[in-house]
XYZ file of C-alpha atoms in Angstrom:
471
model
C 6.271 -27.617 16.206
C 2.929 -26.722 17.848
C 4.120 -23.553 19.419
C 5.687 -22.407 15.431
C 2.374 -23.352 14.275
C 0.629 -21.021 16.273
C 2.874 -18.535 15.638
C 2.259 -18.874 11.884
C -1.344 -19.180 12.376
C -1.670 -15.837 14.290
C -0.135 -13.987 11.038
C -2.705 -12.071 8.971
C -0.955 -13.684 5.617
C -2.130 -17.076 7.134
C -5.849 -16.183 8.338
C -6.291 -14.432 4.963
C -4.879 -17.313 3.251
C -7.466 -19.866 5.250
C -10.172 -17.334 4.699
C -9.628 -17.689 0.607
C -9.153 -21.121 0.650
C -12.363 -21.550 2.752
C -14.270 -19.068 0.346
C -12.827 -20.964 -2.457
C -13.938 -24.212 -1.247
C -17.527 -23.460 -0.825
C -17.388 -21.615 -4.064
C -16.416 -24.883 -5.840
C -18.701 -27.183 -3.919
C -21.365 -24.974 -5.178
C -19.896 -24.601 -8.765
C -19.575 -28.714 -8.936
C -23.243 -29.027 -7.700
C -24.281 -26.790 -10.367
C -22.431 -28.058 -13.765
C -23.503 -31.896 -12.298
C -26.800 -30.551 -12.294
C -26.774 -28.630 -15.404
C -24.949 -31.733 -17.204
C -27.456 -33.984 -15.778
C -30.301 -31.973 -17.503
C -28.607 -31.744 -20.786
C -28.246 -35.528 -20.920
C -31.479 -35.803 -20.107
C -32.932 -33.425 -22.601
C -30.954 -35.135 -25.212
C -32.226 -38.788 -24.256
C -35.981 -37.285 -24.102
C -35.581 -35.371 -27.739
C -34.120 -38.822 -28.941
C -37.252 -40.599 -27.424
C -39.666 -38.316 -28.962
C -38.028 -38.656 -32.065
C -38.496 -42.397 -32.186
C -41.803 -42.275 -30.964
C -42.803 -40.065 -33.806
C -41.240 -42.464 -36.308
C -43.168 -45.465 -34.913
C -46.382 -43.573 -34.620
C -46.005 -42.435 -38.358
C -45.161 -46.225 -39.273
C -48.555 -47.341 -37.649
C -50.615 -44.820 -39.431
C -49.117 -45.448 -42.880
C -48.126 -49.460 -43.036
C -50.503 -50.501 -39.978
C -50.055 -52.018 -36.650
C -48.237 -55.333 -37.762
C -45.572 -53.077 -39.559
C -45.211 -51.189 -36.348
C -44.935 -54.241 -34.070
C -42.258 -55.634 -36.899
C -40.466 -52.289 -36.402
C -40.770 -52.216 -32.382
C -39.105 -55.957 -32.755
C -36.260 -54.922 -34.928
C -35.018 -52.109 -33.242
C -35.419 -53.906 -29.650
C -33.050 -56.240 -30.747
C -30.290 -53.951 -31.716
C -27.725 -53.424 -28.736
C -27.720 -50.375 -27.323
C -29.048 -48.110 -24.435
C -32.491 -48.191 -26.217
C -35.624 -49.536 -23.954
C -38.495 -50.700 -25.959
C -42.146 -52.068 -24.681
C -45.086 -52.948 -26.675
C -47.848 -54.333 -24.714
C -51.903 -54.844 -25.015
C -54.694 -52.947 -23.717
C -54.155 -54.736 -20.575
C -50.610 -53.571 -20.313
C -49.544 -57.244 -21.073
C -46.068 -57.946 -22.778
C -46.205 -58.298 -26.324
C -42.617 -57.040 -27.875
C -39.516 -55.141 -26.676
C -36.341 -56.271 -24.867
C -38.313 -55.179 -21.283
C -40.706 -57.838 -20.379
C -42.184 -55.947 -17.308
C -42.666 -52.448 -16.880
C -44.047 -50.628 -13.519
C -47.851 -50.663 -13.329
C -47.885 -46.804 -13.063
C -45.795 -46.402 -16.553
C -48.631 -48.590 -18.444
C -51.733 -46.890 -16.766
C -51.207 -43.011 -17.552
C -49.135 -41.764 -20.491
C -46.027 -39.638 -19.550
C -42.555 -39.302 -19.008
C -41.099 -41.735 -16.135
C -37.758 -42.833 -14.127
C -37.545 -46.329 -12.853
C -35.615 -49.115 -12.292
C -35.768 -52.152 -15.006
C -34.426 -55.516 -15.964
C -34.056 -57.142 -19.145
C -32.006 -59.636 -20.696
C -28.609 -58.999 -22.067
C -28.878 -58.295 -26.078
C -25.331 -59.670 -26.636
C -26.115 -62.859 -25.107
C -29.192 -63.396 -26.828
C -27.352 -62.824 -30.246
C -24.497 -65.251 -28.852
C -26.805 -67.655 -28.225
C -25.635 -67.951 -24.283
C -27.683 -70.335 -22.606
C -27.902 -68.620 -19.461
C -28.776 -65.170 -20.323
C -28.387 -63.213 -17.647
C -30.449 -60.338 -16.746
C -29.310 -56.788 -17.106
C -30.534 -54.174 -14.613
C -30.544 -50.569 -14.952
C -32.195 -47.181 -14.374
C -34.027 -45.372 -17.634
C -35.810 -42.502 -18.320
C -39.030 -43.549 -20.706
C -42.096 -41.632 -22.528
C -45.432 -44.265 -22.260
C -47.972 -43.515 -24.945
C -51.395 -45.190 -25.894
C -51.566 -45.986 -29.959
C -54.739 -45.684 -31.511
C -55.519 -49.522 -31.215
C -55.185 -49.392 -27.567
C -51.768 -50.799 -27.508
C -49.465 -49.340 -24.841
C -45.879 -48.405 -26.454
C -42.965 -47.444 -23.982
C -40.076 -46.122 -25.633
C -36.694 -44.948 -23.161
C -33.280 -44.797 -22.564
C -30.980 -46.397 -20.066
C -29.315 -43.496 -17.885
C -26.573 -45.579 -16.291
C -23.984 -43.641 -18.822
C -25.235 -40.525 -17.796
C -24.765 -41.282 -14.101
C -21.108 -42.687 -15.014
C -20.344 -39.278 -16.753
C -21.628 -37.278 -13.816
C -19.503 -39.239 -11.517
C -16.591 -38.347 -13.678
C -17.568 -34.825 -13.778
C -17.784 -34.805 -9.806
C -14.260 -36.923 -9.239
C -12.576 -34.927 -11.449
C -13.996 -31.600 -9.664
C -13.139 -33.155 -6.652
C -9.605 -34.013 -7.086
C -9.178 -30.549 -8.961
C -10.568 -28.985 -5.639
C -8.388 -30.975 -3.103
C -5.465 -30.197 -5.176
C -5.797 -26.690 -5.802
C -6.769 -26.450 -1.617
C -3.538 -28.079 -1.082
C -1.833 -25.904 -3.271
C -3.042 -22.721 -1.434
C -2.285 -24.147 2.062
C 1.334 -24.702 0.948
C 1.326 -21.337 -0.665
C 0.112 -19.785 1.948
C 2.482 -21.338 4.400
C 5.722 -20.453 2.199
C 4.212 -16.736 2.315
C 3.484 -16.526 6.048
C 7.101 -17.872 6.248
C 8.592 -15.216 4.114
C 6.274 -12.637 5.537
C 7.338 -13.453 8.956
C 11.187 -13.787 8.068
C 10.863 -10.253 6.792
C 8.677 -8.767 9.841
C 11.475 -10.698 12.510
C 14.171 -8.594 10.423
C 12.626 -5.408 10.973
C 11.604 -6.515 14.702
C 15.374 -7.329 15.488
C 16.679 -4.220 13.812
C 14.196 -2.357 15.818
C 15.108 -3.792 19.094
C 18.966 -3.215 18.630
C 18.115 0.633 17.995
C 15.747 0.586 20.759
C 18.940 -0.571 22.899
C 20.830 2.266 21.512
C 22.892 1.172 18.607
C 21.287 4.249 16.187
C 23.173 2.912 13.195
C 21.606 -0.147 12.726
C 18.986 -0.055 9.391
C 16.634 -2.684 8.280
C 18.184 -4.554 5.171
C 16.955 -3.766 1.777
C 16.692 -6.159 -0.804
C 16.884 -6.359 -4.550
C 13.307 -7.492 -5.002
C 11.754 -3.758 -4.553
C 8.965 -5.062 -3.032
C 6.486 -3.168 -0.390
C 8.603 -4.817 2.661
C 11.688 -2.897 1.034
C 9.915 0.448 0.717
C 8.979 -0.048 4.413
C 12.364 -1.005 5.000
C 13.649 2.401 3.188
C 11.132 4.639 4.823
C 12.335 3.165 7.941
C 15.715 3.932 7.323
C 15.246 7.378 6.015
C 13.270 8.004 9.426
C 16.052 6.553 11.651
C 18.382 8.673 9.508
C 16.580 12.016 10.040
C 16.252 10.461 14.038
C 19.858 10.130 14.183
C 20.722 13.357 12.696
C 18.317 15.215 14.974
C 19.960 12.990 18.002
C 23.526 14.174 16.543
C 22.409 17.579 16.570
C 20.615 17.737 20.048
C 24.186 16.386 21.106
C 26.018 19.272 19.460
C 23.489 21.726 20.599
C 23.982 20.561 24.070
C 27.814 20.908 24.062
C 27.774 24.111 22.209
C 25.256 25.498 24.640
C 27.348 24.133 27.531
C 30.203 25.836 26.151
C 29.187 28.787 24.979
C 27.042 29.964 27.809
C 30.040 29.231 30.099
C 31.782 32.306 29.492
C 29.081 34.678 29.441
C 28.139 33.279 33.082
C 31.426 33.168 33.910
C 31.364 37.278 33.392
C 28.524 37.595 35.134
C 29.723 35.952 37.961
C 33.294 37.918 38.200
C 31.250 41.369 37.796
C 28.742 40.547 40.567
C 31.798 39.518 42.745
C 33.519 42.394 42.036
C 30.438 44.587 42.805
C 30.265 42.620 46.236
C 33.615 43.582 47.349
C 33.636 45.799 50.447
C 36.068 48.081 48.715
C 34.306 48.747 45.170
C 33.502 51.845 44.398
C 30.153 53.134 43.028
C 31.298 53.543 39.454
C 32.708 50.070 39.511
C 29.491 48.431 40.912
C 27.562 50.634 37.874
C 29.832 49.143 35.282
C 29.480 45.534 36.718
C 25.579 45.847 36.501
C 25.887 47.552 33.158
C 27.846 44.334 32.208
C 25.459 41.897 34.059
C 22.697 43.473 31.813
C 24.460 43.287 28.877
C 25.571 39.467 28.808
C 21.783 38.781 30.221
C 20.907 40.473 27.216
C 23.207 38.333 25.067
C 22.002 35.002 26.888
C 18.474 35.888 26.277
C 18.947 36.601 22.824
C 20.670 33.361 22.403
C 17.937 31.470 23.963
C 15.069 33.153 21.796
C 16.946 32.080 18.853
C 17.006 28.243 19.869
C 13.500 28.865 20.866
C 12.622 30.071 17.443
C 14.846 27.469 15.788
C 12.835 24.639 17.818
C 9.424 25.896 16.831
C 10.478 26.012 13.069
C 11.890 22.556 13.299
C 8.870 21.225 15.376
C 6.554 22.472 12.326
C 4.136 25.129 11.950
C 0.836 24.774 13.809
C -2.266 24.782 11.929
C -3.235 28.635 11.138
C -0.113 29.797 11.929
C 1.132 30.094 8.075
C -1.092 32.773 6.651
C -1.132 34.984 3.290
C 1.732 37.474 3.920
C 2.968 39.830 1.686
C 6.705 39.111 1.155
C 7.399 42.088 -0.635
C 6.710 44.507 2.078
C 8.392 42.365 4.948
C 11.649 42.672 2.991
C 11.531 46.042 1.671
C 10.786 47.204 5.528
C 13.681 45.028 6.795
C 15.761 46.544 3.888
C 14.759 50.091 4.850
C 15.189 49.254 8.672
C 18.797 48.430 8.045
C 19.818 50.526 5.378
C 21.005 53.411 7.710
C 22.948 51.251 9.787
C 24.688 49.927 6.774
C 25.333 53.299 5.692
C 26.802 54.873 9.158
C 29.119 51.577 8.587
C 30.245 52.897 5.013
C 28.290 50.333 3.268
C 25.818 50.875 0.404
C 22.424 48.912 0.088
C 20.770 48.306 -3.078
C 17.332 46.720 -3.360
C 15.913 45.082 -6.366
C 12.542 44.161 -5.009
C 9.265 42.762 -6.846
C 6.226 44.364 -5.358
C 2.819 42.526 -4.509
C 4.499 38.810 -3.740
C 1.913 36.940 -1.172
C 2.294 33.556 -0.225
C 1.571 31.342 2.956
C 4.111 31.935 5.523
C 4.716 32.907 9.001
C 5.291 36.927 9.167
C 7.083 36.666 12.577
C 9.579 34.096 10.979
C 10.173 35.673 7.822
C 10.996 39.111 9.656
C 13.712 37.646 11.639
C 15.104 35.557 8.586
C 15.471 38.936 6.871
C 17.015 40.253 10.438
C 19.489 37.534 10.565
C 20.653 37.998 6.601
C 20.965 41.412 6.967
C 22.678 41.464 10.246
C 25.180 39.109 8.758
C 25.660 40.973 5.376
C 26.490 44.599 7.455
C 29.182 42.707 9.854
C 31.120 41.087 6.839
C 30.582 43.312 3.909
C 33.823 44.746 4.200
C 35.970 43.714 1.022
C 39.676 43.052 2.022
C 41.201 45.522 -0.325
C 39.299 48.233 2.074
C 36.924 49.612 -0.473
C 33.333 50.393 0.050
C 30.925 47.794 0.898
C 27.722 46.548 -0.831
C 24.852 44.805 0.254
C 22.453 43.560 -2.739
C 18.864 42.833 -1.461
C 16.355 41.088 -4.080
C 13.304 39.439 -4.096
C 11.465 37.856 -7.453
C 9.525 35.005 -8.707
C 11.188 32.397 -10.281
C 10.545 28.893 -11.406
C 7.539 28.254 -8.831
C 9.655 29.957 -6.074
C 9.994 33.031 -4.112
C 13.877 34.015 -4.188
C 15.097 35.714 -1.617
C 18.886 36.770 -2.090
C 21.087 38.994 0.494
C 24.279 39.708 -1.064
C 27.920 41.334 0.132
C 30.984 42.147 -1.519
C 32.986 40.482 2.002
C 35.685 38.007 2.205
C 33.196 35.357 1.849
C 32.521 31.991 3.198
C 34.948 29.136 1.987
C 32.898 26.415 -0.201
C 33.588 23.379 2.226
C 32.217 25.329 5.114
C 28.877 26.716 3.512
C 27.197 23.586 4.458
C 28.462 23.647 8.023
C 27.406 27.381 8.879
C 24.254 26.266 8.412
C 24.446 24.019 12.340
C 23.896 25.755 15.551
C 26.707 27.595 17.497
C 28.807 27.226 14.314
C 31.369 30.230 13.694
C 33.942 30.556 11.551
C 37.624 31.576 12.958
C 37.119 34.972 10.852
C 34.004 35.442 12.748
C 35.139 35.115 15.819
C 35.717 38.601 16.929
C 32.349 39.883 15.441
C 29.447 39.422 18.174
C 26.933 36.578 17.716
C 25.949 33.340 18.853
C 25.993 31.098 15.485
C 22.458 30.644 15.402
C 21.257 33.186 12.648
C 22.179 31.068 9.983
C 20.475 27.824 11.477
C 17.444 29.937 11.779
C 17.289 30.835 8.490
C 17.593 26.954 7.572
C 14.998 25.953 9.731
C 12.728 28.634 8.321
C 12.932 27.300 5.291
C 12.229 23.708 6.118
C 9.326 24.704 7.914
C 7.879 26.378 4.694
C 8.884 23.377 2.484
C 11.750 25.601 0.825
C 15.379 25.474 0.223
C 18.182 27.844 1.818
C 21.591 27.817 0.646
C 24.951 30.005 0.045
C 26.174 31.081 -3.064
C 29.351 32.716 -4.288
C 28.945 36.613 -5.279
C 32.566 37.145 -6.377
C 33.631 38.663 -4.422
C 31.497 37.913 -1.070
C 28.492 35.469 -0.591
C 25.181 35.371 -1.556
C 22.594 34.028 0.861
C 19.322 32.547 -0.989
C 16.171 31.618 0.375
C 13.704 30.022 -1.938
C 9.996 29.663 -0.603
C 7.324 27.795 -2.726
C 4.657 29.727 -3.869
C 1.965 27.240 -2.854
C 3.441 26.862 0.499
């Protein structure tokens, strides 16, 4: 139990709840004190107004009807039941009339407003003729004045009811504060428990993932709260990680498979050159083969390195203002003679002056890969002349680079697969290559926040690279 409590207490939710409860408690205490103080002041003001009003009426009676009428009025109103206190004394402060027979000396010495304890006979018992007539005690607020005749007049009010009212206010607020604090503690505990349950679920899932089960995902509820948003992002991250690891595994397998053949040929040629009876021509041919295979391996590794660089993201400053029109035009002019030698017509439709933030080196390599593929496969099955269409234009906030041919094309079901590393279709096995060209184009598209796709060209295919103009 203590361990669970300590675990719950360490959570930020519980600590924040405790902090809010403490702040609320202090605020509630200050609020109760302020309300009680203001209530007491307001009641005291009202009582002071009533006292001053009665004193003005009594002074009017004295001024208009004389001292005897004043004495009769004091005697009459003091006999009424209620919180009113009345004392009329002679010039020496001795009791003459009223429902209070004794006053503190200081009240009779100087006119003013006073608070004091008093004692008087219960007026109800007096009216009922009770023989014992017990004394009634309380706390009063009163004003003392000296009449024109020298007599002392004191008019006051019992403040016991005021204190009772203040006590009720304090009690009500105290019960409310205690209830709210208890409710906050319960709500904070339940909230912390719910948060801990969700966090434990994420921790358990991450533990399973770290143990090697990459297919595990954080559960997502239907509440669509912040934890579901976090779980969705974590799951998307795990999907990407799993995809990259799967790609890494495939790359490793493909590298081992694709490099085994050229390395075997290198070894065979080297052995042939080292034989004692090998002729000079055989040795020269072996060295040429070694150089050709080495160049092929270097190109493969260079392509892998470029893909890795593109997928790792561009370092700061590598994407600069680049004239895409100039790059596409230069690469098209470079490959046009090669295509013509193979009987392939190259048609270019390039919009001039298009510049975006991009890597000139990678965009140039993209055009090399697309044009090389087009030259390889722009051979119609009916034996007619091949054709390559190169276009560059702005479209819907993107720069659209398209390289199309009229060759045999790529089946629709394979158009996504050929974007992976080392993937070569059966129809392409007879052509030289490593299966990395389109994978590099796809990686460069992602690096520039663009997209790469292969579309129908009827006949043939069209490779389309779209780069955002604000990349």
